[in-house]
mmCIF file with all atom_site columns, C-alpha atoms in Angstrom:
data_model
loop_
_atom_site.group_PDB
_atom_site.id
_atom_site.type_symbol
_atom_site.label_atom_id
_atom_site.label_alt_id
_atom_site.label_comp_id
_atom_site.label_asym_id
_atom_site.label_entity_id
_atom_site.label_seq_id
_atom_site.pdbx_PDB_ins_code
_atom_site.Cartn_x
_atom_site.Cartn_y
_atom_site.Cartn_z
_atom_site.occupancy
_atom_site.B_iso_or_equiv
_atom_site.pdbx_formal_charge
_atom_site.auth_seq_id
_atom_site.auth_comp_id
_atom_site.auth_asym_id
_atom_site.auth_atom_id
_atom_site.pdbx_PDB_model_num
ATOM 1   C CA . MET A 1 1   ? -7.242  -9.104  0.475   1.00 0.00 ? 1   MET A CA 1
ATOM 2   C CA . PRO A 1 2   ? -5.344  -8.483  -2.762  1.00 0.00 ? 2   PRO A CA 1
ATOM 3   C CA . ASP A 1 3   ? -1.594  -8.996  -2.796  1.00 0.00 ? 3   ASP A CA 1
ATOM 4   C CA . LEU A 1 4   ? 0.509   -6.117  -1.500  1.00 0.00 ? 4   LEU A CA 1
ATOM 5   C CA . ARG A 1 5   ? 1.564   -4.920  -4.939  1.00 0.00 ? 5   ARG A CA 1
ATOM 6   C CA . GLU A 1 6   ? -2.066  -4.634  -6.006  1.00 0.00 ? 6   GLU A CA 1
ATOM 7   C CA . LEU A 1 7   ? -3.066  -3.037  -2.693  1.00 0.00 ? 7   LEU A CA 1
ATOM 8   C CA . PHE A 1 8   ? -0.376  -0.349  -2.991  1.00 0.00 ? 8   PHE A CA 1
ATOM 9   C CA . ALA A 1 9   ? -1.263  0.308   -6.631  1.00 0.00 ? 9   ALA A CA 1
ATOM 10  C CA . HIS A 1 10  ? -4.972  0.623   -5.865  1.00 0.00 ? 10  HIS A CA 1
ATOM 11  C CA . ALA A 1 11  ? -4.372  2.897   -2.861  1.00 0.00 ? 11  ALA A CA 1
ATOM 12  C CA . ASN A 1 12  ? -2.197  5.210   -4.950  1.00 0.00 ? 12  ASN A CA 1
ATOM 13  C CA . GLU A 1 13  ? -3.663  8.423   -6.324  1.00 0.00 ? 13  GLU A CA 1
ATOM 14  C CA . GLU A 1 14  ? -4.936  8.093   -9.871  1.00 0.00 ? 14  GLU A CA 1
ATOM 15  C CA . LYS A 1 15  ? -2.250  8.338   -12.556 1.00 0.00 ? 15  LYS A CA 1
ATOM 16  C CA . SER A 1 16  ? -2.559  7.769   -16.272 1.00 0.00 ? 16  SER A CA 1
ATOM 17  C CA . GLY A 1 17  ? 0.505   5.499   -16.245 1.00 0.00 ? 17  GLY A CA 1
ATOM 18  C CA . ASP A 1 18  ? -1.133  3.237   -13.655 1.00 0.00 ? 18  ASP A CA 1
ATOM 19  C CA . GLN A 1 19  ? -4.250  3.099   -15.799 1.00 0.00 ? 19  GLN A CA 1
ATOM 20  C CA . LEU A 1 20  ? -2.225  2.183   -18.880 1.00 0.00 ? 20  LEU A CA 1
ATOM 21  C CA . ALA A 1 21  ? -0.409  -0.529  -16.901 1.00 0.00 ? 21  ALA A CA 1
ATOM 22  C CA . GLY A 1 22  ? -3.754  -1.887  -15.701 1.00 0.00 ? 22  GLY A CA 1
ATOM 23  C CA . ILE A 1 23  ? -2.888  -1.503  -12.004 1.00 0.00 ? 23  ILE A CA 1
ATOM 24  C CA . ALA A 1 24  ? -5.055  1.491   -11.072 1.00 0.00 ? 24  ALA A CA 1
ATOM 25  C CA . ALA A 1 25  ? -8.123  1.128   -8.875  1.00 0.00 ? 25  ALA A CA 1
ATOM 26  C CA . ALA A 1 26  ? -11.264 0.611   -10.922 1.00 0.00 ? 26  ALA A CA 1
ATOM 27  C CA . SER A 1 27  ? -13.112 3.433   -9.141  1.00 0.00 ? 27  SER A CA 1
ATOM 28  C CA . GLU A 1 28  ? -12.740 6.060   -6.454  1.00 0.00 ? 28  GLU A CA 1
ATOM 29  C CA . LYS A 1 29  ? -14.656 3.755   -4.114  1.00 0.00 ? 29  LYS A CA 1
ATOM 30  C CA . ALA A 1 30  ? -12.108 0.988   -4.772  1.00 0.00 ? 30  ALA A CA 1
ATOM 31  C CA . ARG A 1 31  ? -9.248  3.447   -4.149  1.00 0.00 ? 31  ARG A CA 1
ATOM 32  C CA . VAL A 1 32  ? -10.721 4.530   -0.805  1.00 0.00 ? 32  VAL A CA 1
ATOM 33  C CA . SER A 1 33  ? -11.261 0.903   0.174   1.00 0.00 ? 33  SER A CA 1
ATOM 34  C CA . ALA A 1 34  ? -7.621  0.113   -0.678  1.00 0.00 ? 34  ALA A CA 1
ATOM 35  C CA . LYS A 1 35  ? -6.436  3.090   1.370   1.00 0.00 ? 35  LYS A CA 1
ATOM 36  C CA . HIS A 1 36  ? -8.373  1.816   4.375   1.00 0.00 ? 36  HIS A CA 1
ATOM 37  C CA . ALA A 1 37  ? -6.977  -1.684  3.905   1.00 0.00 ? 37  ALA A CA 1
ATOM 38  C CA . LEU A 1 38  ? -3.451  -0.274  3.623   1.00 0.00 ? 38  LEU A CA 1
ATOM 39  C CA . ALA A 1 39  ? -3.907  1.797   6.791   1.00 0.00 ? 39  ALA A CA 1
ATOM 40  C CA . ASP A 1 40  ? -4.873  -1.400  8.652   1.00 0.00 ? 40  ASP A CA 1
ATOM 41  C CA . LEU A 1 41  ? -1.869  -3.364  7.365   1.00 0.00 ? 41  LEU A CA 1
ATOM 42  C CA . PRO A 1 42  ? 0.855   -4.138  9.943   1.00 0.00 ? 42  PRO A CA 1
ATOM 43  C CA . LEU A 1 43  ? 4.295   -2.801  9.054   1.00 0.00 ? 43  LEU A CA 1
ATOM 44  C CA . SER A 1 44  ? 5.693   -6.292  9.628   1.00 0.00 ? 44  SER A CA 1
ATOM 45  C CA . GLU A 1 45  ? 3.600   -7.557  6.709   1.00 0.00 ? 45  GLU A CA 1
ATOM 46  C CA . ILE A 1 46  ? 5.222   -5.054  4.340   1.00 0.00 ? 46  ILE A CA 1
ATOM 47  C CA . VAL A 1 47  ? 8.735   -5.968  5.459   1.00 0.00 ? 47  VAL A CA 1
ATOM 48  C CA . ALA A 1 48  ? 7.976   -9.695  5.221   1.00 0.00 ? 48  ALA A CA 1
ATOM 49  C CA . ASN A 1 49  ? 6.608   -9.359  1.678   1.00 0.00 ? 49  ASN A CA 1
ATOM 50  C CA . PRO A 1 50  ? 8.747   -6.940  -0.370  1.00 0.00 ? 50  PRO A CA 1
ATOM 51  C CA . LEU A 1 51  ? 6.969   -5.495  -3.399  1.00 0.00 ? 51  LEU A CA 1
ATOM 52  C CA . ILE A 1 52  ? 10.070  -6.081  -5.522  1.00 0.00 ? 52  ILE A CA 1
ATOM 53  C CA . ASP A 1 53  ? 11.970  -9.358  -5.221  1.00 0.00 ? 53  ASP A CA 1
ATOM 54  C CA . PRO A 1 54  ? 15.309  -8.603  -3.496  1.00 0.00 ? 54  PRO A CA 1
ATOM 55  C CA . ASP A 1 55  ? 16.916  -11.409 -5.500  1.00 0.00 ? 55  ASP A CA 1
ATOM 56  C CA . GLN A 1 56  ? 16.050  -9.501  -8.672  1.00 0.00 ? 56  GLN A CA 1
ATOM 57  C CA . ASP A 1 57  ? 16.648  -5.917  -7.510  1.00 0.00 ? 57  ASP A CA 1
ATOM 58  C CA . ASP A 1 58  ? 19.824  -4.562  -5.926  1.00 0.00 ? 58  ASP A CA 1
ATOM 59  C CA . VAL A 1 59  ? 18.091  -1.631  -4.221  1.00 0.00 ? 59  VAL A CA 1
ATOM 60  C CA . SER A 1 60  ? 15.473  -3.871  -2.593  1.00 0.00 ? 60  SER A CA 1
ATOM 61  C CA . ARG A 1 61  ? 18.208  -6.268  -1.486  1.00 0.00 ? 61  ARG A CA 1
ATOM 62  C CA . LEU A 1 62  ? 20.247  -3.412  0.014   1.00 0.00 ? 62  LEU A CA 1
ATOM 63  C CA . ILE A 1 63  ? 17.213  -2.122  1.899   1.00 0.00 ? 63  ILE A CA 1
ATOM 64  C CA . LEU A 1 64  ? 16.551  -5.538  3.422   1.00 0.00 ? 64  LEU A CA 1
ATOM 65  C CA . GLU A 1 65  ? 20.218  -6.172  4.202   1.00 0.00 ? 65  GLU A CA 1
ATOM 66  C CA . THR A 1 66  ? 20.562  -2.862  6.055   1.00 0.00 ? 66  THR A CA 1
ATOM 67  C CA . HIS A 1 67  ? 17.157  -3.076  7.754   1.00 0.00 ? 67  HIS A CA 1
ATOM 68  C CA . ASP A 1 68  ? 17.646  -2.627  11.507  1.00 0.00 ? 68  ASP A CA 1
ATOM 69  C CA . GLN A 1 69  ? 15.573  -5.447  13.008  1.00 0.00 ? 69  GLN A CA 1
ATOM 70  C CA . GLN A 1 70  ? 16.198  -4.251  16.563  1.00 0.00 ? 70  GLN A CA 1
ATOM 71  C CA . ALA A 1 71  ? 14.893  -0.744  15.906  1.00 0.00 ? 71  ALA A CA 1
ATOM 72  C CA . PHE A 1 72  ? 12.020  -2.145  13.840  1.00 0.00 ? 72  PHE A CA 1
ATOM 73  C CA . ALA A 1 73  ? 10.952  -4.486  16.664  1.00 0.00 ? 73  ALA A CA 1
ATOM 74  C CA . GLU A 1 74  ? 9.558   -1.457  18.500  1.00 0.00 ? 74  GLU A CA 1
ATOM 75  C CA . ILE A 1 75  ? 7.117   -0.599  15.697  1.00 0.00 ? 75  ILE A CA 1
ATOM 76  C CA . ARG A 1 76  ? 6.665   -3.873  13.785  1.00 0.00 ? 76  ARG A CA 1
ATOM 77  C CA . SER A 1 77  ? 3.178   -4.478  15.180  1.00 0.00 ? 77  SER A CA 1
ATOM 78  C CA . LYS A 1 78  ? 1.948   -0.971  14.331  1.00 0.00 ? 78  LYS A CA 1
ATOM 79  C CA . THR A 1 79  ? -0.290  -0.627  11.315  1.00 0.00 ? 79  THR A CA 1
ATOM 80  C CA . VAL A 1 80  ? 0.553   1.791   8.528   1.00 0.00 ? 80  VAL A CA 1
ATOM 81  C CA . GLY A 1 81  ? -2.153  4.115   9.874   1.00 0.00 ? 81  GLY A CA 1
ATOM 82  C CA . GLU A 1 82  ? -0.855  3.924   13.448  1.00 0.00 ? 82  GLU A CA 1
ATOM 83  C CA . PHE A 1 83  ? 2.689   4.594   12.271  1.00 0.00 ? 83  PHE A CA 1
ATOM 84  C CA . ARG A 1 84  ? 1.497   7.582   10.233  1.00 0.00 ? 84  ARG A CA 1
ATOM 85  C CA . GLU A 1 85  ? -0.215  9.003   13.331  1.00 0.00 ? 85  GLU A CA 1
ATOM 86  C CA . TYR A 1 86  ? 2.937   8.395   15.400  1.00 0.00 ? 86  TYR A CA 1
ATOM 87  C CA . ILE A 1 87  ? 5.071   10.257  12.858  1.00 0.00 ? 87  ILE A CA 1
ATOM 88  C CA . LEU A 1 88  ? 2.657   13.195  12.730  1.00 0.00 ? 88  LEU A CA 1
ATOM 89  C CA . GLN A 1 89  ? 2.306   13.626  16.501  1.00 0.00 ? 89  GLN A CA 1
ATOM 90  C CA . ASP A 1 90  ? 3.818   16.852  17.795  1.00 0.00 ? 90  ASP A CA 1
ATOM 91  C CA . LYS A 1 91  ? 5.424   14.937  20.662  1.00 0.00 ? 91  LYS A CA 1
ATOM 92  C CA . THR A 1 92  ? 7.340   12.588  18.295  1.00 0.00 ? 92  THR A CA 1
ATOM 93  C CA . THR A 1 93  ? 10.845  13.995  18.082  1.00 0.00 ? 93  THR A CA 1
ATOM 94  C CA . GLU A 1 94  ? 13.310  13.970  15.235  1.00 0.00 ? 94  GLU A CA 1
ATOM 95  C CA . ALA A 1 95  ? 15.656  11.910  17.402  1.00 0.00 ? 95  ALA A CA 1
ATOM 96  C CA . GLU A 1 96  ? 12.973  9.223   17.841  1.00 0.00 ? 96  GLU A CA 1
ATOM 97  C CA . LEU A 1 97  ? 12.422  9.038   14.089  1.00 0.00 ? 97  LEU A CA 1
ATOM 98  C CA . LYS A 1 98  ? 16.173  8.869   13.367  1.00 0.00 ? 98  LYS A CA 1
ATOM 99  C CA . ARG A 1 99  ? 16.513  6.040   15.873  1.00 0.00 ? 99  ARG A CA 1
ATOM 100 C CA . LEU A 1 100 ? 13.943  4.038   13.916  1.00 0.00 ? 100 LEU A CA 1
ATOM 101 C CA . TYR A 1 101 ? 15.805  4.665   10.683  1.00 0.00 ? 101 TYR A CA 1
#
């Protein structure tokens, strides 16, 4: 599996800036493959491997410092795809989502 930065870039919709930066998926097939890989990625993996080094970026550091580990524990094993489905379920309430925030 590519590193997370590459995976996110490849799963992203095609943009000319990404192409110029050399981070875009090489083909639509590669983009779809990256989207599937991203959907199967556990949320804990994303938190454990920030895309931007928190030691080099104040916003990333603030996000990690204010990250609620207790609330996250409930969903940490969910994949990105499972979490997306959870968010989109009609039975998932606004209160539940705010609690995870």
